[in-house]
XYZ file of C-alpha atoms in Angstrom:
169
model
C 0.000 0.000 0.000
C 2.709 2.473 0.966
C 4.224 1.991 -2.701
C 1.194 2.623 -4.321
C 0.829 5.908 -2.779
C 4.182 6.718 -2.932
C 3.789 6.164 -6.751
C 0.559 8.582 -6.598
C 1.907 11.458 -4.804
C 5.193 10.859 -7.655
C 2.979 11.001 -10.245
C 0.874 14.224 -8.927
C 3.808 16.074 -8.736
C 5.444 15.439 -11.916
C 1.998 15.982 -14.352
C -0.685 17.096 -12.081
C 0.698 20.565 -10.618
C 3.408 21.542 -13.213
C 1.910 24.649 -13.781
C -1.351 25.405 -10.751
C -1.403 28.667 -11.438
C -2.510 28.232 -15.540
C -5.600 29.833 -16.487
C -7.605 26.533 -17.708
C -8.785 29.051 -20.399
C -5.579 29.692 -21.558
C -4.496 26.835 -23.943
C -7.899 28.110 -26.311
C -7.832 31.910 -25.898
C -3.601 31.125 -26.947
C -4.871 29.711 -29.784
C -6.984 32.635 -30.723
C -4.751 34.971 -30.542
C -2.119 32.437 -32.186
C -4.113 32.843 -35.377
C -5.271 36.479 -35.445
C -1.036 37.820 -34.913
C 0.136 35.232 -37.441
C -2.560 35.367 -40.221
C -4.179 38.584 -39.579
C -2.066 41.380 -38.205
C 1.193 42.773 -39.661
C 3.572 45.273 -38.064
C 3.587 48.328 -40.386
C 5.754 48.046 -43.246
C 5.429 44.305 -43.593
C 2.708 43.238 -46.240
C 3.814 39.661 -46.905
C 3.031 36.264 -44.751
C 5.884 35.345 -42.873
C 7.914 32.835 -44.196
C 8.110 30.335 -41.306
C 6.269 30.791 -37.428
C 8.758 31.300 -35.168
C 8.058 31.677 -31.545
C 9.508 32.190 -27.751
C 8.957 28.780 -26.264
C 8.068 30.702 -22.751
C 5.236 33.670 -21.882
C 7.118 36.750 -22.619
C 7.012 39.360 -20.533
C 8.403 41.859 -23.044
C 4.973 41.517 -24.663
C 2.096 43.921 -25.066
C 3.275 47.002 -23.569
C 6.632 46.233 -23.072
C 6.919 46.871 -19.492
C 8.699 43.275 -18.507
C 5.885 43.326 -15.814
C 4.172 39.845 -17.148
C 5.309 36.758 -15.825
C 7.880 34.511 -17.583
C 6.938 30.915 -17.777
C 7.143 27.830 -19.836
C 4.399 26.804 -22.278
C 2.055 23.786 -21.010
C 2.173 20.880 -23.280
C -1.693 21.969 -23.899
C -0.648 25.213 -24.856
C 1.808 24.316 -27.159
C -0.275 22.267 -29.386
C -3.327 24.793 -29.282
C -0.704 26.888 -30.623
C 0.543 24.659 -33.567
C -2.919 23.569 -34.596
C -4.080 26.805 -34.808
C -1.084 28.686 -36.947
C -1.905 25.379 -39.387
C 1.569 23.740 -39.175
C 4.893 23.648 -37.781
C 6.132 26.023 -35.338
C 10.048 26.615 -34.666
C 9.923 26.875 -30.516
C 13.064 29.262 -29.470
C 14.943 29.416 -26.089
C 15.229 33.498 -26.500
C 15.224 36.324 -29.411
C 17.941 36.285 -31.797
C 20.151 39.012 -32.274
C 18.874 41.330 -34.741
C 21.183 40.640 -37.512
C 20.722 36.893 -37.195
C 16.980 37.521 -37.916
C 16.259 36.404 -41.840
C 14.572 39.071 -44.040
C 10.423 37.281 -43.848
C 11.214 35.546 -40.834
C 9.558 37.147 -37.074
C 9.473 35.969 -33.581
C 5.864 35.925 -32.518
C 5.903 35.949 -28.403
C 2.782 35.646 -26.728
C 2.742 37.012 -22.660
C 0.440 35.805 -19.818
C -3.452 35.801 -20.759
C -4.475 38.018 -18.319
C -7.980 37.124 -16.577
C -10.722 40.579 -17.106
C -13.685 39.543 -15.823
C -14.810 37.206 -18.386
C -12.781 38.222 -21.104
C -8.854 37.220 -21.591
C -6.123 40.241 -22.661
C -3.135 38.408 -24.232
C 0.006 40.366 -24.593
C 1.497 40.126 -27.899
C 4.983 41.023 -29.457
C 6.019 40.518 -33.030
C 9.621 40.967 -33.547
C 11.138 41.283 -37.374
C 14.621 42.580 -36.175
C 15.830 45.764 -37.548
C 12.811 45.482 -39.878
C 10.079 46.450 -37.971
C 8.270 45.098 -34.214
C 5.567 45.690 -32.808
C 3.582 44.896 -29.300
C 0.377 45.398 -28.344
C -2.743 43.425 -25.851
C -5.619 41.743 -27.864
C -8.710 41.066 -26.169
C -10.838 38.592 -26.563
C -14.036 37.224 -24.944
C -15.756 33.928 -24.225
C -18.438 32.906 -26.905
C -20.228 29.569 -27.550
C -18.026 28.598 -30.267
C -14.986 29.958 -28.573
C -12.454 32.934 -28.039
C -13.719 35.969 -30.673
C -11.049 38.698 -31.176
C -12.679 41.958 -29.120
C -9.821 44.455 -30.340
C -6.517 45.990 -29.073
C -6.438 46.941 -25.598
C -4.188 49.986 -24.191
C -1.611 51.553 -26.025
C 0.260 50.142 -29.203
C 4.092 50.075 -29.136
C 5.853 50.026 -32.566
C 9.705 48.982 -31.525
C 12.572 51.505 -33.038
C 13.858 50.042 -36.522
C 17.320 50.083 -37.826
C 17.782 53.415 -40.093
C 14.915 55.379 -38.819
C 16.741 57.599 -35.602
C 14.637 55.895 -33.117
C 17.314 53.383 -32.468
């Protein structure tokens, strides 16, 4: 008996409490906004699809309005699938932003922060990075319907990052 639950209380703490503190929300609205930064909104300047989806494998705190406040955390397994299936294929995870001149010209790093809980709705911190190209961050907000997470609009302020050549860097 004492192996069994030995076993248990192994188990619990390896799968069941990896992350308590996880919106159960979160995997879906991720998703959402997943699909409405990578097929729907471009930083200015960029009118193309990005060549590949490349993005931080962590919540970044950098995103939205780029005050580092958000937490920084590992993606759930959940998460990360809700992710992929949602951008329609493969998705490069990365440890950490490249420099900017080891960024490809149609390649961005899409980070996603901490879904924040409003109420009802979810705001989901958002940071598109081209390198010395262009970047961008900004909050989406979304809120629960019966089919799912529907795109509410931008929340707070928009940030557009400084880009090589233009004096803001």
């Amino acid at each position: 008996m004492r192996r069994v639950v030995v076993v248990f209380v192994v188990a619990l703490s390896l799968f069941g409490c990896a992350a308590p503190d996880v919106d159960p929300a979160s995997a879906r609205v991720l998703a959402a906004a997943a699909i409405r930064v990578v097929h729907n909104d471009r930083p200015p300047g960029v009118h193309a699809s990005f060549d590949e989806v490349v993005m931080l494998d962590h919540t970044d705190p950098l995103a939205g309005d780029g005050d580092g406040a958000g937490p920084e955390r590992p993606w759930t397994r959940d998460e990360r699938r809700s992710i992929e299936t949602a951008v329609g294929g493969d998705v490069t995870w990365i440890p950490a932003r490249p420099d900017v001149e080891a960024l490809p010209v149609g390649e961005a790093v899409f980070s996603l922060g901490e879904p924040v809980v409003d109420g009802d709705d979810r705001l989901v911190p958002v940071l598109v990075w081209c390198g010395e190209r262009c970047g961008i961050a900004y909050t989406y907000r979304f809120t629960p319907q019966v089919h799912g997470w529907e795109y509410a609009g931008l929340e707070g302020r928009v940030v557009e990052l400084p880009r090589a050549g233009t004096g803001a860097d």
